[in-house]
Amino acid sequence: MAGDATLDTRSALVRTLLTAFLITDGKPVSRNGLISLIWQDPPASAADNIRLHVRRLRKALASVNLTERLTTIRGGGGEGGGSAYRLLIEPGDLDLHIFHERVAQSQSLADRGEIAHAAVQLERALQLWRGPAGTDARGSQRLALHLDALNEQRLLAWEDLLELRLHLVPPSRVTPDLYSLIAESPLRERSHSQLMRALYLSGDTVGALAAYDNARNLLAEELGVDPGPELRRIHQAVIDQDESIILEFNGGRLLAR
């Protein structure tokens, strides 16, 4: 949650419970719904454990004067029926909401051609992240899918920012961040395409072709697929030294949304 208050959530299960509440974005969630987010194979004591950890989470919330935010809804209100819980989330509470607002502002600025201002908004959006979502939460595959979706938004914003920077600064200044992004998520074809473009525009044609070979090998080994049409198009443009294609971006739009 946004702000300076820090919850005492040393318990891994309490952290996971809080994460489960936060991804529901203030909607009621049943006890069974929480169990399905926290455990892949729930123990027989799962329902009792939920009650225990809800009490612990309330105690942590009390330390920052937010006890009233977590309420119990008796007799329904959540998925699966029965008792449910709700963590009230006010506008501006979540960094994620602010992130979405700044990303939307960046999109609007980019659409108007205000590239430098769009980049600033994306930088401000990404400053809200302290790494991948849910790194300290240990939940079920269902919870992992929710967190993967959040991380996809972060990675997409990074790619968008690096796309803007390719049009604002010397490409050689963008390549280190592209290498870092690919190291974190090596199967993103857009990142590989951006790296090829940055290397070629920096005068490193050999490096651009090597980046394509690396992407092709990764995709083949990990997914058993060939590079997609965009990656192949950039590869051919590097071979043909067709800078008009290499300078293109997303079919005429700076951001991928």
Backbone as a ProteinNet text record, in pm:
[ID]
protein_1_A
[PRIMARY]
MAGDATLDTRSALVRTLLTAFLITDGKPVSRNGLISLIWQDPPASAADNIRLHVRRLRKALASVNLTERLTTIRGGGGEGGGSAYRLLIEPGDLDLHIFHERVAQSQSLADRGEIAHAAVQLERALQLWRGPAGTDARGSQRLALHLDALNEQRLLAWEDLLELRLHLVPPSRVTPDLYSLIAESPLRERSHSQLMRALYLSGDTVGALAAYDNARNLLAEELGVDPGPELRRIHQAVIDQDESIILEFNGGRLLAR
[TERTIARY]
83.8	0	87.7	37.5	115.8	131.9	232.1	253.2	377.4	401.9	524.4	507.1	381.8	359.7	411.2	472.3	525.9	458.7	396	331.7	435.9	413.1	498.4	443.3	497.5	448.5	565.8	626.4	740.2	698	572.1	521.5	498	555.6	537.6	390.9	315	174	92.8	128.7	59.5	88.8	214.1	247.5	168.8	157.3	83	-64.9	-118.3	-258.7	-282.2	-192.1	-204.7	-198.6	-107.5	-99.1	-229.6	-287.9	-414.6	-524.6	-528.1	-628	-603.3	-477	-446.2	-481.6	-463.5	-495.2	-645.3	-725.1	-870.5	-920	-829.4	-859.1	-982.9	-993.4	-1101	-1230.9	-1236.2	-1359.2	-1362.9	-1483.7	-1492.5	-1438	-1372.5	-1321.5	-1352.9	-1406.7	-1448.5	-1329.2	-1356.8	-1249.2	-1194	-1283.4	-1237	-1154.7	-1195.1	-1119	-978.1	-966.4	-834	-750.7	-814.4	-742.1	-686.2	-765.9	-720.1	-606.6	-593.1	-483.2	-356.4	-373.6	-259.2	-194.5	-275.2	-220.8	-254.2	-155.4	-179.2	-247.8	-201.6	-263.3	-296.7	-417.1	-450.9	-444.1	-389.5	-389.6	-530.3	-551.5	-683.2	-719.3	-617.1	-639.4	-647.4	-665.5	-657.2	-755	-880.7	-981.1	-941.1	-894.4	-848.9	-726.4	-637	-517.9	-554	-654.5	-698.3	-746	-828.4	-877.9	-762.4	-665	-549.9	-471.5	-446.7	-362.8	-439	-570.1	-648.7	-632.3	-635.1	-613.5	-474.7	-375.6	-239.6	-228.2	-296.6	-294.1	-364	-474.1	-542.5	-449.2	-371.2	-276.8	-171.5	-124.2	-25.9	-88.7	-213.8	-282.2	-304.6	-328.7	-348.9	-225	-107.2	17.4	31	-45.8	-43.6	-182.7	-264.6	-398.2	-489.5	-484.8	-571.4	-656.2	-678.8	-752.9	-888.8	-956.3	-1092.8	-1099.9	-986.7	-987.7	-1021.6	-990.2	-1013.5	-1139.3	-1242.1	-1370.7	-1409.7	-1490.7	-1545.5	-1690.5	-1728	-1865.4	-1925.8	-2016.8	-2076.1	-2183.5	-2180	-2287.7	-2286.3	-2170.1	-2164.8	-2088.8	-2092.7	-2026	-1902.2	-1856.1	-1737	-1763	-1666.7	-1681.5	-1692.2	-1778.6	-1795.6	-1893	-1948.6	-2044.4	-1976.7	-2058.8	-2004.6	-1943.9	-1870.8	-1808.2	-1702.8	-1691.3	-1593.3	-1522.3	-1413.5	-1335.5	-1318.3	-1299	-1274.1	-1170.8	-1068.9	-971.2	-1006.5	-1057.7	-1099.7	-977.9	-984.9	-876.3	-931.2	-874.9	-918.5	-841.6	-899.5	-826.4	-690.7	-587.2	-453.4	-378.6	-445.9	-378.5	-269.2	-298.4	-207.5	-115.1	12.1	107.3	64.4	-0.9	-42.7	-140.1	-232	-327	-253	-156.1	-79.2	2.5	58.3	132.3	44.4	-77.4	-167.5	-199.7	-219.2	-249.6	-132.7	-12	105.7	130.5	106.6	121.5	20.5	-102.6	-205.1	-167.7	-113.4	-69.4	43	133.4	243.5	190.7	93.7	34.9	-25	-98.5	-161.5	-57.1	50.7	157.4	226.3	251.8	317.4	229.5	100.1	7.9	7.9	40.3	46.9	186.3	278.3	413.9	504.6	459.4	541.9	626.6	727.5	801.9	879.8	947.5	1027.5	940	825.5	735.1	674.9	647.2	595.6	696.9	823.2	928.1	937.3	924.6	930.4	817.7	697.3	584.6	606.9	664.3	692.2	801.3	900.4	1004.4	943	852.3	784.7	698.4	635.4	553.8	640	753.1	838	913.4	928.9	993.3	911.7	784.3	698	724.8	792.4	822	954	957.7	1080.8	1128.2	1091.4	1122.1	994.1	1002.8	883.7	781.1	654.2	546.4	547.8	521.6	500.8	623.6	741.6	862.9	870.3	800.8	804.4	675.5	592.2	467.9	481.4	433	440.3	298.6	240.8	103.1	86.5	-36.4	-71.5	-38.7	-58.9	-41.5	-140.4	-258.1	-357.8	-307.1	-246.7	-189.6	-74.1	7.5	121.8	76.3	-36.4	-87.2	-127.4	-188.9	-223.3	-96.3	4.6	128.7	202	196.4	257.2	193.2	61.4	-8.2	38.2	59.9	111.8	252	335.2	472.7	478.6	383.4	377.4	355.1	271.9	249.4	377.6	454.2	581.4	679.9	692.9	787.4	747	617	569.1	599.4	583.4	615.8	764.7	848.9	993.3	1024.8	963.4	985.9	940	825.4	776.7	875.2	927.6	1022.3	1149	1198.5	1319.7	1293.7	1172.5	1136	1142.9	1090.8	1096.9	1242.1	1322.5	1462	1539.5	1500.7	1566.7	1548.2	1444.6	1416.9	1458	1520.9	1557.7	1707.5	1774.5	1915.4	1994.8	2126.4	2206.6	2173.9	2152.7	2113	2208.3	2336.3	2431.9	2398.9	2325.7	2286.7	2166.6	2101.2	1982.7	2018.4	2125.7	2157.9	2180	2245.1	2261.7	2128.9	2030.7	1899.6	1830.2	1849.3	1789.3	1850.6	1981.9	2045.8	1990.6	1970.7	1917.8	1775.2	1694.3	1556	1549.3	1633.7	1636.2	1686.7	1781.5	1829.9	1718.8	1632.6	1521.3	1412	1382.4	1273.5	1320.6	1391.5	1465.4	1381.3	1251.8	1171.6	1082.9	1110.6	1029.8	1087.9	1016.9	1068.9	1082	993.6	1002.8	1133.8	1174.6	1300.5	1418.5	1417.5	1525.2	1526.7	1406.8	1398.2	1455.8	1422.7	1475.2	1626.6	1678.8	1823.7	1892.1	1837.5	1895.4	1899.1	1791.2	1783.6	1885.4	1893.2	1986.7	2130.5	2164.6	2300.4	2331.2	2237.9	2261.6	2277.8	2188.7	2194.6	2318.9	2380.4	2505.9	2626.6	2601.4	2710.2	2761.6	2693	2739.6	2650.8	2672	2592.3	2616.1	2741.8	2774.1	2701.6	2701.9	2631.7	2482.6	2423	2280.5	2245.8	2329.4	2305	2325.5	2423.1	2445.5	2327.9	2269.1	2153	2035	2021	1914.9	1940	2063.8	2096.8	2069.5	2102.8	2077.7	1928.2	1848.2	1703.3	1647	1691.5	1642.4	1674.6	1795.9	1834.3	1753	1730.7	1651.2	1509	1448	1310.6	1300.3	1398.9	1398.1	1416.2	1509.8	1540.5	1429.9	1373.6	1277.2	1133.5	1098.9	960.2	940.8	1051.4	1040	976.2	997	937.4	1045.9	1013	1100.6	1068.1	1158.7	1127.2	1002.3	928.1	806.5	836.1	729.7	749.2	822	798.4	863.7	1013.5	1051.9	1194.2	1263.2	1194.9	1253.2	1264.3	1167.7	1170	1287.7	1311.1	1424.7	1555.1	1561.1	1680.3	1710.9	1609.2	1630.2	1670.1	1613.1	1648.2	1794.3	1843.4	1984.6	2071.4	2034.3	2110.3	2110.5	1994.1	1980.7	2028.3	2063.1	2100.7	1990.7	1868.1	1750.5	1713.5	1773.6	1755.1	1612.8	1540.7	1403.6	1315.1	1338.5	1261.7	1309.3	1439.5	1494	1448.9	1424.1	1378.7	1228.4	1156.1	1012.5	985.3	861.8	827.4	679.7	652.9	515.8	416.1	451.4	357.5	314.7	401.5	369.1	330.9	316.8	287.7	408.3	439.9	557.4	538.6	419.7	396.4	314.6	327	269.5	122.3	63.8	-74.5	-173.8
-118.6	0	124	230.5	352.3	418	503	575.9	529.2	590.9	563.7	455.7	418.6	320.2	183.9	112.2	-20.5	-121.6	-223.7	-327.4	-426.3	-477	-582	-715.7	-763	-887.8	-985.2	-1019.9	-1110.7	-1252.6	-1286.7	-1419.7	-1429.3	-1533.9	-1551.5	-1570.7	-1641.9	-1664.4	-1535.5	-1450.5	-1322.1	-1235	-1236.5	-1160.4	-1212.8	-1343.9	-1401.6	-1367.7	-1370.5	-1333.2	-1188.4	-1099.5	-959.1	-945	-1017	-1012.9	-1059.5	-1165.5	-1216.5	-1111.4	-1040.7	-934.1	-820.1	-782.7	-668.1	-694.4	-818.8	-845.1	-850.6	-862.3	-856.5	-712.9	-616.1	-474.6	-427.6	-471.5	-423.7	-499.7	-603.7	-683.4	-790	-829.5	-938.7	-1068.5	-1145.4	-1274.9	-1376.6	-1490.8	-1591.5	-1659.4	-1728.1	-1803.6	-1908.9	-1975	-2074.6	-2009.3	-1888.7	-1816.9	-1785.2	-1744.8	-1718.2	-1845.6	-1954.5	-2081.7	-2119.1	-2098.7	-2137.2	-2048.1	-1928.2	-1839.8	-1868.7	-1918.5	-1934.2	-2072.4	-2177.2	-2312.9	-2382.4	-2443.7	-2528.6	-2658.5	-2713.3	-2832.4	-2797.4	-2743.6	-2693.4	-2803.8	-2770.4	-2866.5	-2880.2	-2983.3	-3004	-2886.8	-2820.1	-2708.6	-2573.4	-2573.5	-2448.2	-2342.7	-2380.5	-2282.1	-2220.4	-2305.2	-2252.2	-2163.4	-2203	-2121.9	-1984.9	-1980.8	-1852.3	-1762.1	-1815	-1733	-1681.6	-1768.8	-1728.5	-1617.2	-1632.4	-1533.8	-1405.2	-1412.6	-1288.9	-1209.3	-1279.1	-1208.6	-1145.3	-1217.8	-1164	-1044.3	-1052.9	-940	-819.1	-842.4	-730.6	-664.8	-745	-689	-604.4	-652.7	-574.3	-444.5	-451.1	-330.1	-232.3	-285.6	-198.3	-115.1	-170.1	-97.9	27.4	35.5	155.6	218.1	190.6	251.2	220	95.7	56.1	-66	-89.6	-208.8	-217.2	-102.9	-103.7	-138.4	-140.6	-169.9	-316.1	-407.2	-549.4	-593.5	-625.9	-661.3	-804.1	-863.7	-996.8	-981.2	-1049.7	-1047.6	-1183.4	-1186.2	-1313	-1357.2	-1484.6	-1542.4	-1507.6	-1471.1	-1448.7	-1323.7	-1291.4	-1172.9	-1202.8	-1327	-1362.3	-1479.9	-1512.6	-1625.3	-1753.4	-1842.2	-1968.3	-1963.5	-1845.7	-1836.7	-1847.8	-1850.1	-1858.5	-1726.6	-1732	-1610.9	-1559.7	-1429.4	-1367.1	-1256.5	-1208.8	-1099.1	-993.1	-871.7	-761.7	-667.8	-638.3	-536	-409.5	-310.2	-186.4	-111.6	-76.4	-3.2	128.6	237.2	370.4	415.1	510.6	564.8	620.5	582.6	630.2	544.9	440.9	353.1	269.8	218.8	123.6	191.9	158.8	205.5	160	43.4	-8.9	85.2	145.1	240	361.5	411.1	527.3	490.8	370.4	320.1	324.2	271.7	270.1	411.5	502.9	641.7	703	681.2	740.4	676.6	545.3	479.2	535.3	556.3	613	754.6	833.2	968.2	963.9	868.6	853.9	819.6	730.1	692.7	813.8	894.9	1014	1111.6	1130.4	1220.9	1167.6	1037.1	978.2	991.1	973	985.8	1127	1225.2	1364.1	1401.6	1305.7	1332.2	1394.2	1401.3	1460.3	1349	1304.4	1184.5	1202.1	1314.2	1334.9	1335	1402.8	1406.1	1267.9	1194	1057.5	970.5	986.1	907.3	940.9	1067.9	1108.3	1041.9	1038.5	976.8	827.2	761.2	618.2	594.7	681	669.8	682.7	778.6	797.5	676.5	617.8	498.5	382	362.7	248.1	266.7	389.8	414.4	357.4	331	276.1	128.4	63.8	-78.7	-97.9	-199.6	-235.1	-373.1	-411.6	-544.3	-614.3	-739.3	-814.3	-823.3	-829.4	-837.6	-971.7	-967.5	-1090.2	-1174.1	-1115.1	-1195.6	-1253	-1191.3	-1241.8	-1313.2	-1346	-1418.2	-1561.3	-1655.7	-1796.8	-1851.4	-1850.3	-1893.8	-2003.2	-2017.7	-2121.6	-2078.1	-2170.3	-2136.6	-2029	-2031.1	-1928	-1789.5	-1778.5	-1650.1	-1612.7	-1710.9	-1684.3	-1628.5	-1676.7	-1625	-1478.5	-1442.4	-1301.1	-1215.5	-1264.7	-1188.4	-1180.4	-1287.4	-1284.8	-1176.3	-1161.3	-1057.9	-918.3	-898.1	-768.9	-745.3	-848.1	-832.3	-807.8	-863.3	-836.4	-687.3	-624.3	-480.2	-401.9	-444	-376.3	-392.1	-513.4	-538.3	-464.8	-460.6	-388	-238.6	-184.7	-43.6	-18.1	-112.8	-98.1	-97.8	-189.4	-191.9	-61.5	-10.9	116.5	229.4	232.7	338.2	327.5	206.2	189.3	223.2	199.5	241.1	393.1	462.5	608.6	656.1	591.5	634.2	610.9	508.6	486	604.1	684.1	800.6	931.6	920.1	1040.7	1051.8	939.3	940.4	851.2	861.9	770	625	539.9	400.8	325.2	360.1	290.2	306.8	412.6	433.5	347.2	290	208.4	60.1	19	-123.8	-188.5	-123.2	-190.9	-227.5	-136.7	-166.9	-279	-284	-392.6	-526.8	-530.1	-654.6	-697.8	-602.3	-634.4	-687.7	-624.5	-667.7	-808.5	-836.5	-969.6	-1073.5	-1035.8	-1129.2	-1166.5	-1070.1	-1096.9	-1178.6	-1148	-1214.8	-1245.4	-1356.7	-1380.2	-1418.7	-1440.4	-1487.2	-1378.1	-1252.5	-1141.4	-1096.2	-1128.5	-1098.7	-949.2	-871.4	-726.8	-672.2	-721.9	-676.5	-713.6	-833.6	-875	-787	-756.2	-669.4	-531.6	-477.5	-347	-350.7	-460.2	-471.9	-475.2	-550.9	-554.9	-416.1	-342.4	-207.7	-115.4	-123.9	-36.3	-65.8	-193.4	-229.2	-182.2	-204.5	-163.3	-11.3	62.9	208.8	263.5	180.7	219.1	186.4	126.4	91.5	-50.1	-130.5	-267.5	-366.7	-378	-469.6	-614.4	-649.1	-785.7	-819.6	-724.9	-746.7	-763.7	-686.8	-698.3	-836.1	-886.3	-1019.4	-1127.5	-1108.9	-1204.4	-1204	-1086.7	-1077.4	-1155.9	-1151.6	-1229.9	-1379	-1422.8	-1564.3	-1609	-1523.4	-1556	-1570.5	-1477.3	-1483.8	-1610.4	-1640.4	-1758.4	-1885.6	-1894.6	-2013.1	-2026.4	-1913.4	-1916.8	-1963.6	-1909.1	-1945.5	-2092.5	-2140.3	-2281	-2373.9	-2339.3	-2426.5	-2425.9	-2307.8	-2295.9	-2322.4	-2281.8	-2291	-2380	-2415.1	-2495.7	-2421.9	-2288.4	-2208.2	-2125.7	-2077.7	-1987.5	-1843	-1748.8	-1607.8	-1565.1	-1472.5	-1422.3	-1326.6	-1281.7	-1199.4	-1067.8	-1003.5	-874.7	-892.4	-994.9	-1020.7	-1056.7	-1136.6	-1172.7	-1050.5	-962.4	-841.3	-751.4	-735.1	-654.2	-721.4	-852.6	-926.9	-901.6	-909.3	-886.5	-741.9	-649.2	-507.9	-483.1	-552.3	-539.2	-593	-707.9	-765.6	-670.6	-611.8	-520.7	-379.4	-354.8	-220.2	-118.5	-160.7	-77.9	-1.7	114.7	190.5	243.6	259	309.4	213.2	82.4	-16.3	-20.3	-13.3	-22.9	94.7	208.7	326.7	326.4	232.8	224.1	176.1	196	151.1	116	-10.9	-55.6	-11.9	-21.2	14.7	159.3	246	387.5	442.6	353.2	399.8	375.6	472.3	459.3	353.3	346.3	252	134.1	23.3	-102.5	-120.4	-25.2	-46.1	-12.1
0	0	0	-61.8	-73.2	62.7	71.9	195.8	267.4	385.9	458.8	565.7	597.2	702.3	658.8	754.5	726.1	817.2	758	836.6	886.8	1007.8	1061.9	1012.3	900.6	841.5	827.2	942	937.5	901.6	929.1	895.4	744.6	682.5	537.8	502.6	587.5	558.2	570.7	665.7	678.4	556.2	509.4	388.1	267.8	259.3	147.5	159.3	280.6	301.6	261.2	300.4	261.9	110	46.9	-99.6	-162.5	-107.6	-160.4	-149.5	-38.1	-23.2	-121.7	-138.4	-224.1	-370	-417.4	-558.1	-582.2	-472.9	-491.4	-505.4	-479.7	-501.6	-425	-299.8	-214.3	-224	-304.8	-317.7	-208.9	-164.9	-67.4	-126.6	-42.4	-86.1	22.4	-18	78.4	142.1	252.7	316.9	221.6	147.4	50.6	-60.8	-98.6	-200.2	-153	-26.3	29.6	36.4	76.3	84.3	-52.1	-157.4	-291.5	-341	-285.6	-323.2	-243.4	-123.2	-33.6	-45.1	-63.3	-66.8	-197.9	-257.5	-373	-329.1	-220	-158.8	-14.3	11	144.9	250.4	367.6	478.3	536.2	614.9	677.1	768.1	820.8	914	843	711.3	635.1	685	710.7	754.1	887.8	981.5	1111	1093	1002.5	976.8	920.8	832.6	777.6	890	980.3	1091.5	1176.6	1202.1	1282.8	1214.6	1085.9	1017	986.5	977.4	967.9	1096.7	1210.9	1339	1342.6	1294.2	1293	1198.5	1084.9	991.5	1052.6	1125.8	1193	1294	1364.7	1462	1391.1	1275.1	1198.8	1149.2	1104	1058.6	1173.7	1292.9	1409.3	1438.2	1406.9	1435.3	1349.8	1240.4	1155.6	1147.7	1251.8	1265.5	1148.4	1099.6	987.7	1022	1150.8	1191.6	1125.1	1113	1061.6	913.8	846	701.9	671.8	763.6	738.9	813.5	737.7	796.7	760.3	847	821.7	779.8	673.1	623.1	653.4	748.5	789.6	691.1	656.9	577.2	430.6	375.2	230.8	194.5	65.9	15.8	-62.5	-58.6	-133.9	-224.1	-307.3	-397.1	-315.8	-357.8	-289.4	-173.7	-141.4	-32.4	102.9	210.5	345.5	389.2	499.4	550.3	453.3	449.8	360.7	436.2	375.8	432.6	324.8	373.5	280.2	338.3	259.2	296.3	219.6	290.7	226.7	173.7	46.4	-18	-69.5	-19.8	-59.9	-184.2	-262	-376.5	-333.4	-405	-372.7	-273.4	-218.4	-122.4	-187.6	-306.1	-369	-468	-457	-558.2	-697.1	-705.1	-834.6	-903.8	-827.3	-886.7	-941.6	-865.1	-909.6	-1033.4	-1032.7	-1148.9	-1273.5	-1263.4	-1378.9	-1427.3	-1333.3	-1371	-1448	-1400.8	-1466.9	-1603.2	-1612.9	-1742.7	-1842.1	-1797.6	-1885.7	-1928.4	-1834.9	-1869.5	-1971.9	-1955.9	-2051.3	-2189.6	-2194.8	-2323	-2392.2	-2316.5	-2373.2	-2426.5	-2350.2	-2393.8	-2519.1	-2522.2	-2639.4	-2763.7	-2746	-2858.7	-2916	-2832.1	-2876.9	-2925.6	-2922.9	-2969.8	-2867.1	-2741.7	-2635.3	-2572.7	-2647.6	-2612.5	-2481.3	-2466.8	-2346.5	-2221.2	-2226.9	-2111.9	-2085.9	-2193.5	-2177.2	-2105.7	-2139.8	-2074.9	-1926	-1892.7	-1751.6	-1672.9	-1731.2	-1661.2	-1641.6	-1741.9	-1725.7	-1621	-1618.1	-1515.1	-1376.1	-1361	-1231.9	-1197.3	-1298.1	-1274.6	-1226.9	-1291.3	-1259.3	-1128.1	-1083.5	-954.6	-838.4	-862.4	-758.1	-732.4	-826.6	-812.1	-739.4	-654	-581.9	-625	-744.4	-795.9	-836.4	-879	-920.1	-807.4	-844.4	-746.2	-674.8	-544.4	-469	-443.5	-446.7	-426.5	-285.1	-190.1	-52.2	-14.5	-114.1	-88.8	-141.3	-61.9	-102	-108.1	-225.3	-238.9	-341.3	-388.6	-483.8	-626.3	-719.6	-860.8	-901.6	-843.5	-874.4	-836.9	-718.6	-678	-769.9	-806.2	-894.4	-1028.3	-1079.4	-1207	-1195	-1082.3	-1058.9	-1054.3	-984.5	-971.6	-1105	-1183.7	-1316.5	-1402.8	-1390.2	-1468.4	-1426.7	-1297.2	-1250.4	-1302.6	-1298	-1344.9	-1495.1	-1567.8	-1711.4	-1736.2	-1653.4	-1667.8	-1642.2	-1541.6	-1511.5	-1626.7	-1678.5	-1787.8	-1914.5	-1941.2	-2057.8	-2045.5	-1925	-1903.3	-1922.9	-1878.4	-1901.3	-2050.7	-2124.2	-2268.6	-2333.3	-2288.2	-2341.2	-2312.7	-2190.1	-2154.5	-2239.2	-2258	-2338.1	-2484.3	-2530.8	-2666.8	-2679.3	-2580.7	-2581.8	-2578.4	-2495.3	-2484.3	-2613.5	-2689	-2818.2	-2912.2	-2886.3	-2970.7	-2904.1	-2786.3	-2712.4	-2685	-2668.9	-2628.6	-2723	-2722.6	-2804.1	-2769.6	-2871.1	-2844.5	-2753.5	-2755.2	-2669.3	-2521.9	-2486.8	-2347.7	-2307.8	-2406.6	-2379.8	-2368.7	-2434.4	-2440.3	-2303.2	-2205.9	-2075.8	-2011	-2018.8	-1960.6	-2037.2	-2167.4	-2245.4	-2209.4	-2191.7	-2147.8	-2011.3	-1921.5	-1788.8	-1798.3	-1882.5	-1898.3	-1956.6	-2054.3	-2115.5	-2015.4	-1932.3	-1830.3	-1733	-1700.4	-1608.8	-1676.1	-1801.1	-1872.8	-2014.8	-2032.5	-2157.4	-2278.5	-2262.5	-2375.7	-2434.9	-2401.8	-2453.3	-2587.8	-2694.8	-2828.3	-2852.3	-2792.6	-2813.9	-2758.2	-2641	-2582.2	-2671.5	-2725.8	-2816.6	-2941.8	-2992.5	-3110.3	-3079.7	-2963.1	-2923.8	-2909.6	-2853.2	-2837.1	-2972.9	-3067.3	-3201.5	-3263.8	-3248.7	-3305	-3239.2	-3103.9	-3031.2	-3071.6	-3085.2	-3123.8	-3265.8	-3358.2	-3496.1	-3505	-3436.9	-3442.2	-3370.8	-3285.3	-3220.8	-3308.6	-3425.2	-3516.2	-3499.7	-3418.8	-3392.1	-3467.5	-3595.9	-3677.1	-3636.6	-3610.7	-3568.9	-3438.1	-3344.7	-3218.4	-3237.2	-3330.2	-3357.1	-3412.1	-3504.1	-3560.5	-3454.2	-3368.1	-3259.4	-3161.5	-3138.4	-3050.4	-3108	-3240.5	-3304.3	-3285.7	-3307.7	-3290.4	-3147.1	-3051.5	-2911.2	-2885.3	-2938.9	-2921.1	-2985.9	-3105.4	-3176.5	-3098.5	-3045.5	-2969.2	-2840.5	-2771.8	-2649.1	-2676.3	-2779.5	-2812.4	-2851.4	-2924.8	-2966.7	-2846.6	-2758.7	-2645.5	-2540.7	-2513.1	-2404.6	-2448	-2570.1	-2614.7	-2736.2	-2803.3	-2923.9	-3039.6	-3046.9	-3153.4	-3221.4	-3342.1	-3414.7	-3377.2	-3404.1	-3379.9	-3454.9	-3395	-3456.3	-3570.5	-3639.7	-3759.2	-3734.2	-3620.4	-3594.7	-3575.8	-3501.4	-3478.9	-3610.5	-3692.3	-3822	-3912.9	-3903.4	-3987.9	-3951.9	-3820.1	-3776.7	-3817.2	-3807.3	-3847.3	-3995.1	-4079.9	-4223.1	-4249.2	-4173.1	-4190.5	-4154.5	-4051.7	-4015.6	-4129.1	-4183.1	-4293.8	-4413.2	-4442.8	-4557.9	-4527.1	-4399.6	-4354.5	-4387.2	-4361.4	-4389.3	-4261.7	-4246.4	-4123.3	-4109.9	-4220.7	-4213.3	-4134.7	-4148.9	-4073.2	-3928.5	-3909.6	-3774.3	-3688.1	-3749.6	-3675.5	-3651.5	-3713.3	-3689.7	-3547.7	-3502.6	-3368.4	-3363	-3332.7	-3306.3	-3410.9	-3535.7	-3640	-3636.3	-3586.6	-3586.1	-3449.9	-3347.9	-3213.3	-3123.4	-3043	-2958.7	-2850.4	-2792.4	-2683.6	-2734.4	-2664.8	-2714.1	-2677.9	-2608	-2562.1	-2671.1
[MASK]
+++++++++++++++++++++++++++++++++++++++++++++++++++++++++++++++++++++++++++++++++++++++++++++++++++++++++++++++++++++++++++++++++++++++++++++++++++++++++++++++++++++++++++++++++++++++++++++++++++++++++++++++++++++++++++++++++++++++++++++++++++++++++++++++++

